[in-house]
Amino acid sequence: MLLDHIGVRGLPHEKVTTALWRKIQSLVIAVEGELKTSDGRLMGRLDLLLADVDDEGKLSGWVVADFKTGRAPEGTLKSEVNRQLLMYRDILLSNNPNAPPVIAEGWYTKTSAKWEAKGENVLEQAFAAWEKTQPTALPMAPQIGDESCGGFCDWKAWCPHWWKWRSDNGTLHKADFADAVILLHDVDLESGAAAIELCEPLDDSGRVLPSGVRNSAKFDGRGLEALKELLDTGHQGPIFVGSVMTQGRAWRIGHWCDVLPWDPIPDDIEYHREY
Ligand code: SF4
């Protein structure tokens, strides 16, 4: 692919001369270079930046080459790959206002195919996306539903909404792997055997109503370690347990489970992180 960049095609590797290799090297501007906007908000890492020269050897442009080891595109570059390459191009251009024309290419090593990214400048969109990653003082509007809360969500220990939603639609504690808020009545920290009480939501703020329903449970592996760590902090209140295996006589809270204090963040309380 490098030989192709200087217009040499079909040359067996053993015929590559030092002079040819030097020529390629003379066109390399950067290898594994960091790309960063001047305000530090957007970053990327380019594999290779090459100079392009015309027939007289005069600089005619820059080529950002990003190596891709996956399957080469069929027909067109995937939109996310196209966007990534354009972002590299546009960061480079924003940092080098006097740069020659810049193109960005995906270099697919399996087939030696080169695909040029096409499109308008993407930096404005990229900055808008960056803004959306910033923490907000108030929790963002919940996206309650089967697709979101019903699946895997990392934030359940801090979010009251999945709980009320499950309680209202009658699916609380019903699945083979269920999330729950429990009270711990008794535990043997050697064996992990425990007596727990299932809780229900009092309202949509996450306040707890003990249900009187008792279950036996077995904490083990990382699940037991997490419980010990939690108890070591002096925690006494309700506990969030995520993805508990509910089939069988005792609930199984193993290495795949979250075990965290139940302390959801209400929707209307401003939260300011202290740095
Ligand atoms: S549990 Fe809360 S944070 Fe997670 S998807 Fe549902 S509403 Fe969003």
PDB file of C-alpha atoms and ligand atoms in Angstrom:
ATOM      1  CA  MET A   1       0.000   0.000   0.000  1.00  0.00           C
ATOM      2  CA  LEU A   2       2.932   2.295   0.679  1.00  0.00           C
ATOM      3  CA  LEU A   3       4.451   1.460  -2.708  1.00  0.00           C
ATOM      4  CA  ASP A   4       1.105   2.165  -4.291  1.00  0.00           C
ATOM      5  CA  HIS A   5       1.265   5.628  -2.735  1.00  0.00           C
ATOM      6  CA  ILE A   6       4.343   6.414  -4.854  1.00  0.00           C
ATOM      7  CA  GLY A   7       2.824   4.857  -7.963  1.00  0.00           C
ATOM      8  CA  VAL A   8       4.664   1.520  -7.832  1.00  0.00           C
ATOM      9  CA  ARG A   9       2.313  -1.439  -8.289  1.00  0.00           C
ATOM     10  CA  GLY A  10       2.843  -5.152  -8.608  1.00  0.00           C
ATOM     11  CA  LEU A  11       6.499  -5.106  -7.512  1.00  0.00           C
ATOM     12  CA  PRO A  12       7.473  -8.249  -5.551  1.00  0.00           C
ATOM     13  CA  HIS A  13       8.710  -7.398  -2.073  1.00  0.00           C
ATOM     14  CA  GLU A  14      12.189  -8.779  -2.729  1.00  0.00           C
ATOM     15  CA  LYS A  15      12.563  -6.235  -5.517  1.00  0.00           C
ATOM     16  CA  VAL A  16      11.927  -3.252  -3.270  1.00  0.00           C
ATOM     17  CA  THR A  17      15.143  -1.267  -3.271  1.00  0.00           C
ATOM     18  CA  THR A  18      16.556   0.930  -0.544  1.00  0.00           C
ATOM     19  CA  ALA A  19      16.046   3.909  -2.841  1.00  0.00           C
ATOM     20  CA  LEU A  20      12.340   3.153  -3.204  1.00  0.00           C
ATOM     21  CA  TRP A  21      11.990   2.700   0.517  1.00  0.00           C
ATOM     22  CA  ARG A  22      13.803   5.990   1.142  1.00  0.00           C
ATOM     23  CA  LYS A  23      11.424   7.691  -1.223  1.00  0.00           C
ATOM     24  CA  ILE A  24       8.456   6.394   0.765  1.00  0.00           C
ATOM     25  CA  GLN A  25      10.097   7.468   4.004  1.00  0.00           C
ATOM     26  CA  SER A  26      10.692  10.954   2.647  1.00  0.00           C
ATOM     27  CA  LEU A  27       6.911  11.327   2.249  1.00  0.00           C
ATOM     28  CA  VAL A  28       6.053  10.284   5.790  1.00  0.00           C
ATOM     29  CA  ILE A  29       5.084  13.307   7.864  1.00  0.00           C
ATOM     30  CA  ALA A  30       3.841  11.537  11.012  1.00  0.00           C
ATOM     31  CA  VAL A  31       3.340   7.997  12.320  1.00  0.00           C
ATOM     32  CA  GLU A  32       0.848   7.351  15.129  1.00  0.00           C
ATOM     33  CA  GLY A  33       0.436  11.045  15.712  1.00  0.00           C
ATOM     34  CA  GLU A  34      -1.975  12.519  18.203  1.00  0.00           C
ATOM     35  CA  LEU A  35      -4.631  14.773  16.775  1.00  0.00           C
ATOM     36  CA  LYS A  36      -6.223  17.249  19.133  1.00  0.00           C
ATOM     37  CA  THR A  37      -8.252  20.394  18.627  1.00  0.00           C
ATOM     38  CA  SER A  38      -6.613  23.499  20.112  1.00  0.00           C
ATOM     39  CA  ASP A  39      -9.169  23.536  22.977  1.00  0.00           C
ATOM     40  CA  GLY A  40      -8.433  19.860  23.745  1.00  0.00           C
ATOM     41  CA  ARG A  41     -12.066  18.781  23.394  1.00  0.00           C
ATOM     42  CA  LEU A  42     -11.715  16.458  20.408  1.00  0.00           C
ATOM     43  CA  MET A  43      -8.973  13.938  20.017  1.00  0.00           C
ATOM     44  CA  GLY A  44      -7.933  11.249  17.620  1.00  0.00           C
ATOM     45  CA  ARG A  45      -4.910   9.215  16.809  1.00  0.00           C
ATOM     46  CA  LEU A  46      -3.851   8.994  13.208  1.00  0.00           C
ATOM     47  CA  ASP A  47      -1.903   6.005  11.992  1.00  0.00           C
ATOM     48  CA  LEU A  48      -0.045   7.703   9.207  1.00  0.00           C
ATOM     49  CA  LEU A  49       0.184  11.127   7.604  1.00  0.00           C
ATOM     50  CA  LEU A  50       1.786  11.142   4.183  1.00  0.00           C
ATOM     51  CA  ALA A  51       2.717  13.876   1.786  1.00  0.00           C
ATOM     52  CA  ASP A  52       1.370  13.608  -1.736  1.00  0.00           C
ATOM     53  CA  VAL A  53       3.609  14.906  -4.500  1.00  0.00           C
ATOM     54  CA  ASP A  54       2.927  15.671  -8.153  1.00  0.00           C
ATOM     55  CA  ASP A  55       4.964  14.449 -11.154  1.00  0.00           C
ATOM     56  CA  GLU A  56       7.577  17.138 -10.555  1.00  0.00           C
ATOM     57  CA  GLY A  57       7.972  16.136  -6.948  1.00  0.00           C
ATOM     58  CA  LYS A  58       6.154  19.213  -5.624  1.00  0.00           C
ATOM     59  CA  LEU A  59       3.913  18.859  -2.576  1.00  0.00           C
ATOM     60  CA  SER A  60       0.298  18.583  -3.753  1.00  0.00           C
ATOM     61  CA  GLY A  61      -1.511  17.462  -0.608  1.00  0.00           C
ATOM     62  CA  TRP A  62      -1.610  15.430   2.573  1.00  0.00           C
ATOM     63  CA  VAL A  63      -3.082  11.971   2.982  1.00  0.00           C
ATOM     64  CA  VAL A  64      -4.341  10.765   6.356  1.00  0.00           C
ATOM     65  CA  ALA A  65      -4.158   6.962   6.246  1.00  0.00           C
ATOM     66  CA  ASP A  66      -6.044   4.988   8.866  1.00  0.00           C
ATOM     67  CA  PHE A  67      -5.293   1.265   8.863  1.00  0.00           C
ATOM     68  CA  LYS A  68      -8.295  -1.008   9.004  1.00  0.00           C
ATOM     69  CA  THR A  69      -7.923  -4.704   9.661  1.00  0.00           C
ATOM     70  CA  GLY A  70     -11.615  -5.560   9.320  1.00  0.00           C
ATOM     71  CA  ARG A  71     -13.565  -6.387   6.196  1.00  0.00           C
ATOM     72  CA  ALA A  72     -13.209  -3.927   3.350  1.00  0.00           C
ATOM     73  CA  PRO A  73     -16.360  -1.989   2.496  1.00  0.00           C
ATOM     74  CA  GLU A  74     -18.658  -3.144  -0.235  1.00  0.00           C
ATOM     75  CA  GLY A  75     -19.760  -0.223  -2.359  1.00  0.00           C
ATOM     76  CA  THR A  76     -19.325   2.520   0.199  1.00  0.00           C
ATOM     77  CA  LEU A  77     -17.549   3.279   3.463  1.00  0.00           C
ATOM     78  CA  LYS A  78     -19.636   2.717   6.585  1.00  0.00           C
ATOM     79  CA  SER A  79     -20.994   6.063   7.715  1.00  0.00           C
ATOM     80  CA  GLU A  80     -19.268   5.901  11.129  1.00  0.00           C
ATOM     81  CA  VAL A  81     -15.902   5.126   9.502  1.00  0.00           C
ATOM     82  CA  ASN A  82     -16.433   7.918   6.989  1.00  0.00           C
ATOM     83  CA  ARG A  83     -17.207  10.308   9.858  1.00  0.00           C
ATOM     84  CA  GLN A  84     -14.152   9.197  11.842  1.00  0.00           C
ATOM     85  CA  LEU A  85     -11.863   9.792   8.878  1.00  0.00           C
ATOM     86  CA  LEU A  86     -13.426  13.172   8.166  1.00  0.00           C
ATOM     87  CA  MET A  87     -12.891  14.154  11.778  1.00  0.00           C
ATOM     88  CA  TYR A  88      -9.180  13.359  11.484  1.00  0.00           C
ATOM     89  CA  ARG A  89      -9.043  15.401   8.296  1.00  0.00           C
ATOM     90  CA  ASP A  90     -10.881  18.320   9.838  1.00  0.00           C
ATOM     91  CA  ILE A  91      -8.891  18.422  13.087  1.00  0.00           C
ATOM     92  CA  LEU A  92      -5.762  18.458  10.991  1.00  0.00           C
ATOM     93  CA  LEU A  93      -7.100  21.301   8.869  1.00  0.00           C
ATOM     94  CA  SER A  94      -8.235  23.323  11.879  1.00  0.00           C
ATOM     95  CA  ASN A  95      -4.757  23.052  13.418  1.00  0.00           C
ATOM     96  CA  ASN A  96      -2.989  23.792  10.124  1.00  0.00           C
ATOM     97  CA  PRO A  97      -4.786  26.624   8.365  1.00  0.00           C
ATOM     98  CA  ASN A  98      -2.095  26.747   5.668  1.00  0.00           C
ATOM     99  CA  ALA A  99      -2.176  23.030   4.932  1.00  0.00           C
ATOM    100  CA  PRO A 100      -2.333  21.827   1.339  1.00  0.00           C
ATOM    101  CA  PRO A 101      -5.480  19.893   0.306  1.00  0.00           C
ATOM    102  CA  VAL A 102      -6.033  17.020   2.758  1.00  0.00           C
ATOM    103  CA  ILE A 103      -7.768  13.731   2.099  1.00  0.00           C
ATOM    104  CA  ALA A 104      -8.423  10.929   4.610  1.00  0.00           C
ATOM    105  CA  GLU A 105      -8.430   7.293   3.570  1.00  0.00           C
ATOM    106  CA  GLY A 106      -9.206   3.985   5.224  1.00  0.00           C
ATOM    107  CA  TRP A 107      -6.481   1.525   4.254  1.00  0.00           C
ATOM    108  CA  TYR A 108      -7.946  -1.980   4.390  1.00  0.00           C
ATOM    109  CA  THR A 109      -4.985  -4.252   4.888  1.00  0.00           C
ATOM    110  CA  LYS A 110      -6.794  -7.510   4.037  1.00  0.00           C
ATOM    111  CA  THR A 111      -7.396  -6.493   0.441  1.00  0.00           C
ATOM    112  CA  SER A 112      -4.973  -3.534   0.135  1.00  0.00           C
ATOM    113  CA  ALA A 113      -7.964  -1.381  -0.794  1.00  0.00           C
ATOM    114  CA  LYS A 114      -7.924   2.350  -0.073  1.00  0.00           C
ATOM    115  CA  TRP A 115     -11.198   4.169   0.525  1.00  0.00           C
ATOM    116  CA  GLU A 116     -11.356   7.924   0.615  1.00  0.00           C
ATOM    117  CA  ALA A 117     -13.787   9.567   3.017  1.00  0.00           C
ATOM    118  CA  LYS A 118     -16.112  12.074   1.401  1.00  0.00           C
ATOM    119  CA  GLY A 119     -18.138  14.833   2.950  1.00  0.00           C
ATOM    120  CA  GLU A 120     -18.391  18.289   4.433  1.00  0.00           C
ATOM    121  CA  ASN A 121     -16.524  19.449   7.512  1.00  0.00           C
ATOM    122  CA  VAL A 122     -17.779  17.506  10.561  1.00  0.00           C
ATOM    123  CA  LEU A 123     -16.223  19.512  13.398  1.00  0.00           C
ATOM    124  CA  GLU A 124     -19.359  21.462  14.233  1.00  0.00           C
ATOM    125  CA  GLN A 125     -21.307  18.211  14.662  1.00  0.00           C
ATOM    126  CA  ALA A 126     -18.444  16.695  16.646  1.00  0.00           C
ATOM    127  CA  PHE A 127     -18.393  19.641  19.072  1.00  0.00           C
ATOM    128  CA  ALA A 128     -22.177  19.377  19.446  1.00  0.00           C
ATOM    129  CA  ALA A 129     -21.780  15.658  20.280  1.00  0.00           C
ATOM    130  CA  TRP A 130     -19.046  16.533  22.793  1.00  0.00           C
ATOM    131  CA  GLU A 131     -21.403  19.005  24.518  1.00  0.00           C
ATOM    132  CA  LYS A 132     -23.905  16.195  24.984  1.00  0.00           C
ATOM    133  CA  THR A 133     -21.357  14.105  26.890  1.00  0.00           C
ATOM    134  CA  GLN A 134     -21.006  16.750  29.605  1.00  0.00           C
ATOM    135  CA  PRO A 135     -22.569  16.038  33.002  1.00  0.00           C
ATOM    136  CA  THR A 136     -25.733  17.999  33.666  1.00  0.00           C
ATOM    137  CA  ALA A 137     -26.624  19.512  37.045  1.00  0.00           C
ATOM    138  CA  LEU A 138     -30.077  17.923  36.879  1.00  0.00           C
ATOM    139  CA  PRO A 139     -30.536  14.310  35.788  1.00  0.00           C
ATOM    140  CA  MET A 140     -31.445  14.055  32.129  1.00  0.00           C
ATOM    141  CA  ALA A 141     -35.013  13.146  31.241  1.00  0.00           C
ATOM    142  CA  PRO A 142     -35.500   9.409  31.826  1.00  0.00           C
ATOM    143  CA  GLN A 143     -36.072   7.227  28.783  1.00  0.00           C
ATOM    144  CA  ILE A 144     -38.320   4.671  30.386  1.00  0.00           C
ATOM    145  CA  GLY A 145     -39.312   1.561  28.495  1.00  0.00           C
ATOM    146  CA  ASP A 146     -38.704  -2.013  27.522  1.00  0.00           C
ATOM    147  CA  GLU A 147     -35.821  -1.223  25.190  1.00  0.00           C
ATOM    148  CA  SER A 148     -34.005   0.956  27.735  1.00  0.00           C
ATOM    149  CA  CYS A 149     -34.800   0.059  31.363  1.00  0.00           C
ATOM    150  CA  GLY A 150     -35.887  -3.429  30.299  1.00  0.00           C
ATOM    151  CA  GLY A 151     -32.420  -4.222  29.031  1.00  0.00           C
ATOM    152  CA  PHE A 152     -28.999  -3.694  30.421  1.00  0.00           C
ATOM    153  CA  CYS A 153     -28.484  -0.243  31.909  1.00  0.00           C
ATOM    154  CA  ASP A 154     -25.469   0.693  34.010  1.00  0.00           C
ATOM    155  CA  TRP A 155     -27.322   3.384  35.943  1.00  0.00           C
ATOM    156  CA  LYS A 156     -30.064   1.459  37.694  1.00  0.00           C
ATOM    157  CA  ALA A 157     -28.543   1.828  41.154  1.00  0.00           C
ATOM    158  CA  TRP A 158     -28.918   5.605  40.786  1.00  0.00           C
ATOM    159  CA  CYS A 159     -32.152   5.769  38.829  1.00  0.00           C
ATOM    160  CA  PRO A 160     -35.591   5.303  40.434  1.00  0.00           C
ATOM    161  CA  HIS A 161     -37.489   4.956  37.165  1.00  0.00           C
ATOM    162  CA  TRP A 162     -36.890   1.328  36.123  1.00  0.00           C
ATOM    163  CA  TRP A 163     -38.172   0.255  39.536  1.00  0.00           C
ATOM    164  CA  LYS A 164     -41.465   2.158  39.444  1.00  0.00           C
ATOM    165  CA  TRP A 165     -41.947   1.144  35.805  1.00  0.00           C
ATOM    166  CA  ARG A 166     -41.496  -2.546  36.671  1.00  0.00           C
ATOM    167  CA  SER A 167     -43.748  -2.269  39.704  1.00  0.00           C
ATOM    168  CA  ASP A 168     -46.499  -0.509  37.724  1.00  0.00           C
ATOM    169  CA  ASN A 169     -46.450  -2.996  34.855  1.00  0.00           C
ATOM    170  CA  GLY A 170     -46.373  -6.028  37.144  1.00  0.00           C
ATOM    171  CA  THR A 171     -42.951  -7.333  36.082  1.00  0.00           C
ATOM    172  CA  LEU A 172     -41.003  -6.555  39.261  1.00  0.00           C
ATOM    173  CA  HIS A 173     -38.910  -9.609  40.282  1.00  0.00           C
ATOM    174  CA  LYS A 174     -40.599 -11.702  37.597  1.00  0.00           C
ATOM    175  CA  ALA A 175     -37.769 -12.399  35.128  1.00  0.00           C
ATOM    176  CA  ASP A 176     -35.218 -15.221  35.426  1.00  0.00           C
ATOM    177  CA  PHE A 177     -32.573 -12.504  35.873  1.00  0.00           C
ATOM    178  CA  ALA A 178     -34.078  -9.612  37.804  1.00  0.00           C
ATOM    179  CA  ASP A 179     -33.029  -6.307  39.322  1.00  0.00           C
ATOM    180  CA  ALA A 180     -34.234  -5.656  42.838  1.00  0.00           C
ATOM    181  CA  VAL A 181     -33.991  -3.471  45.882  1.00  0.00           C
ATOM    182  CA  ILE A 182     -33.655  -5.554  49.008  1.00  0.00           C
ATOM    183  CA  LEU A 183     -33.166  -5.294  52.735  1.00  0.00           C
ATOM    184  CA  LEU A 184     -30.599  -7.631  54.193  1.00  0.00           C
ATOM    185  CA  HIS A 185     -31.903  -9.304  57.342  1.00  0.00           C
ATOM    186  CA  ASP A 186     -29.210 -11.827  57.934  1.00  0.00           C
ATOM    187  CA  VAL A 187     -26.058 -12.985  56.203  1.00  0.00           C
ATOM    188  CA  ASP A 188     -23.317 -15.503  56.813  1.00  0.00           C
ATOM    189  CA  LEU A 189     -20.314 -13.840  55.216  1.00  0.00           C
ATOM    190  CA  GLU A 190     -18.432 -17.152  55.078  1.00  0.00           C
ATOM    191  CA  SER A 191     -20.954 -19.055  52.978  1.00  0.00           C
ATOM    192  CA  GLY A 192     -22.796 -16.067  51.474  1.00  0.00           C
ATOM    193  CA  ALA A 193     -26.173 -17.466  52.577  1.00  0.00           C
ATOM    194  CA  ALA A 194     -28.548 -14.643  53.377  1.00  0.00           C
ATOM    195  CA  ALA A 195     -32.118 -13.803  54.344  1.00  0.00           C
ATOM    196  CA  ILE A 196     -33.439 -10.874  52.355  1.00  0.00           C
ATOM    197  CA  GLU A 197     -36.671  -8.922  52.111  1.00  0.00           C
ATOM    198  CA  LEU A 198     -37.888  -7.656  48.754  1.00  0.00           C
ATOM    199  CA  CYS A 199     -38.810  -3.995  48.565  1.00  0.00           C
ATOM    200  CA  GLU A 200     -41.274  -2.110  46.412  1.00  0.00           C
ATOM    201  CA  PRO A 201     -41.241   1.524  45.363  1.00  0.00           C
ATOM    202  CA  LEU A 202     -43.347   3.860  47.459  1.00  0.00           C
ATOM    203  CA  ASP A 203     -43.403   6.444  44.653  1.00  0.00           C
ATOM    204  CA  ASP A 204     -41.364   7.445  41.620  1.00  0.00           C
ATOM    205  CA  SER A 205     -38.628   9.070  43.703  1.00  0.00           C
ATOM    206  CA  GLY A 206     -37.232   5.673  44.658  1.00  0.00           C
ATOM    207  CA  ARG A 207     -38.414   5.694  48.275  1.00  0.00           C
ATOM    208  CA  VAL A 208     -38.579   2.186  49.666  1.00  0.00           C
ATOM    209  CA  LEU A 209     -41.547   0.206  50.892  1.00  0.00           C
ATOM    210  CA  PRO A 210     -40.545  -3.103  52.530  1.00  0.00           C
ATOM    211  CA  SER A 211     -42.973  -5.686  51.131  1.00  0.00           C
ATOM    212  CA  GLY A 212     -42.809  -8.267  53.892  1.00  0.00           C
ATOM    213  CA  VAL A 213     -41.849 -10.873  51.271  1.00  0.00           C
ATOM    214  CA  ARG A 214     -38.786 -12.741  52.471  1.00  0.00           C
ATOM    215  CA  ASN A 215     -36.461 -14.796  50.335  1.00  0.00           C
ATOM    216  CA  SER A 216     -33.317 -16.739  50.865  1.00  0.00           C
ATOM    217  CA  ALA A 217     -30.343 -15.684  48.778  1.00  0.00           C
ATOM    218  CA  LYS A 218     -26.826 -16.857  48.105  1.00  0.00           C
ATOM    219  CA  PHE A 219     -24.089 -14.309  47.470  1.00  0.00           C
ATOM    220  CA  ASP A 220     -20.986 -15.743  45.905  1.00  0.00           C
ATOM    221  CA  GLY A 221     -17.802 -14.805  44.053  1.00  0.00           C
ATOM    222  CA  ARG A 222     -17.584 -11.140  43.172  1.00  0.00           C
ATOM    223  CA  GLY A 223     -21.182 -10.689  44.369  1.00  0.00           C
ATOM    224  CA  LEU A 224     -20.151 -11.691  47.895  1.00  0.00           C
ATOM    225  CA  GLU A 225     -17.009  -9.529  47.722  1.00  0.00           C
ATOM    226  CA  ALA A 226     -19.109  -6.531  46.709  1.00  0.00           C
ATOM    227  CA  LEU A 227     -21.509  -7.149  49.591  1.00  0.00           C
ATOM    228  CA  LYS A 228     -18.613  -7.314  52.064  1.00  0.00           C
ATOM    229  CA  GLU A 229     -17.182  -4.062  50.688  1.00  0.00           C
ATOM    230  CA  LEU A 230     -20.579  -2.429  51.039  1.00  0.00           C
ATOM    231  CA  LEU A 231     -21.046  -3.610  54.621  1.00  0.00           C
ATOM    232  CA  ASP A 232     -17.505  -2.470  55.453  1.00  0.00           C
ATOM    233  CA  THR A 233     -18.570   1.083  54.605  1.00  0.00           C
ATOM    234  CA  GLY A 234     -21.157   0.822  57.388  1.00  0.00           C
ATOM    235  CA  HIS A 235     -24.091   0.725  54.964  1.00  0.00           C
ATOM    236  CA  GLN A 236     -27.322  -0.343  56.625  1.00  0.00           C
ATOM    237  CA  GLY A 237     -30.175   0.615  54.321  1.00  0.00           C
ATOM    238  CA  PRO A 238     -31.628  -0.892  51.164  1.00  0.00           C
ATOM    239  CA  ILE A 239     -29.352  -2.505  48.622  1.00  0.00           C
ATOM    240  CA  PHE A 240     -29.644  -2.595  44.855  1.00  0.00           C
ATOM    241  CA  VAL A 241     -28.877  -5.981  43.340  1.00  0.00           C
ATOM    242  CA  GLY A 242     -28.708  -6.206  39.556  1.00  0.00           C
ATOM    243  CA  SER A 243     -29.294  -9.225  37.299  1.00  0.00           C
ATOM    244  CA  VAL A 244     -29.976 -11.654  40.150  1.00  0.00           C
ATOM    245  CA  MET A 245     -30.725 -15.230  39.130  1.00  0.00           C
ATOM    246  CA  THR A 246     -34.178 -15.756  40.597  1.00  0.00           C
ATOM    247  CA  GLN A 247     -34.873 -19.346  39.639  1.00  0.00           C
ATOM    248  CA  GLY A 248     -34.245 -22.017  42.244  1.00  0.00           C
ATOM    249  CA  ARG A 249     -34.908 -21.951  45.961  1.00  0.00           C
ATOM    250  CA  ALA A 250     -32.490 -19.164  46.773  1.00  0.00           C
ATOM    251  CA  TRP A 251     -31.770 -16.075  44.692  1.00  0.00           C
ATOM    252  CA  ARG A 252     -28.256 -16.298  43.315  1.00  0.00           C
ATOM    253  CA  ILE A 253     -26.179 -13.120  43.453  1.00  0.00           C
ATOM    254  CA  GLY A 254     -22.942 -14.039  41.708  1.00  0.00           C
ATOM    255  CA  HIS A 255     -19.968 -12.492  39.954  1.00  0.00           C
ATOM    256  CA  TRP A 256     -22.123 -10.976  37.187  1.00  0.00           C
ATOM    257  CA  CYS A 257     -24.289  -9.007  39.607  1.00  0.00           C
ATOM    258  CA  ASP A 258     -24.187  -5.423  40.792  1.00  0.00           C
ATOM    259  CA  VAL A 259     -24.378  -5.045  44.572  1.00  0.00           C
ATOM    260  CA  LEU A 260     -24.626  -1.362  45.424  1.00  0.00           C
ATOM    261  CA  PRO A 261     -26.243   0.911  47.969  1.00  0.00           C
ATOM    262  CA  TRP A 262     -29.736   1.916  46.842  1.00  0.00           C
ATOM    263  CA  ASP A 263     -29.426   5.668  46.740  1.00  0.00           C
ATOM    264  CA  PRO A 264     -31.197   6.914  43.611  1.00  0.00           C
ATOM    265  CA  ILE A 265     -30.774  10.490  42.456  1.00  0.00           C
ATOM    266  CA  PRO A 266     -34.110  12.312  42.423  1.00  0.00           C
ATOM    267  CA  ASP A 267     -35.077  14.060  39.193  1.00  0.00           C
ATOM    268  CA  ASP A 268     -35.383  17.538  40.624  1.00  0.00           C
ATOM    269  CA  ILE A 269     -32.313  17.856  42.833  1.00  0.00           C
ATOM    270  CA  GLU A 270     -29.355  19.717  41.354  1.00  0.00           C
ATOM    271  CA  TYR A 271     -26.185  17.768  41.561  1.00  0.00           C
ATOM    272  CA  HIS A 272     -22.829  19.480  41.381  1.00  0.00           C
ATOM    273  CA  ARG A 273     -19.776  17.371  41.200  1.00  0.00           C
ATOM    274  CA  GLU A 274     -16.919  18.541  43.404  1.00  0.00           C
ATOM    275  CA  TYR A 275     -13.553  18.437  41.736  1.00  0.00           C
TER     276      TYR A 275
HETATM  277  S1  SF4 B   1     -33.086   2.695  34.320  1.00  0.00           S
HETATM  278 FE1  SF4 B   1     -33.094   4.920  34.326  1.00  0.00          FE
HETATM  279  S2  SF4 B   1     -31.125   5.470  33.430  1.00  0.00           S
HETATM  280 FE2  SF4 B   1     -31.520   3.329  32.892  1.00  0.00          FE
HETATM  281  S3  SF4 B   1     -32.570   3.362  30.919  1.00  0.00           S
HETATM  282 FE3  SF4 B   1     -34.161   3.373  32.497  1.00  0.00          FE
HETATM  283  S4  SF4 B   1     -34.646   5.539  32.838  1.00  0.00           S
HETATM  284 FE4  SF4 B   1     -32.669   5.451  31.767  1.00  0.00          FE
END
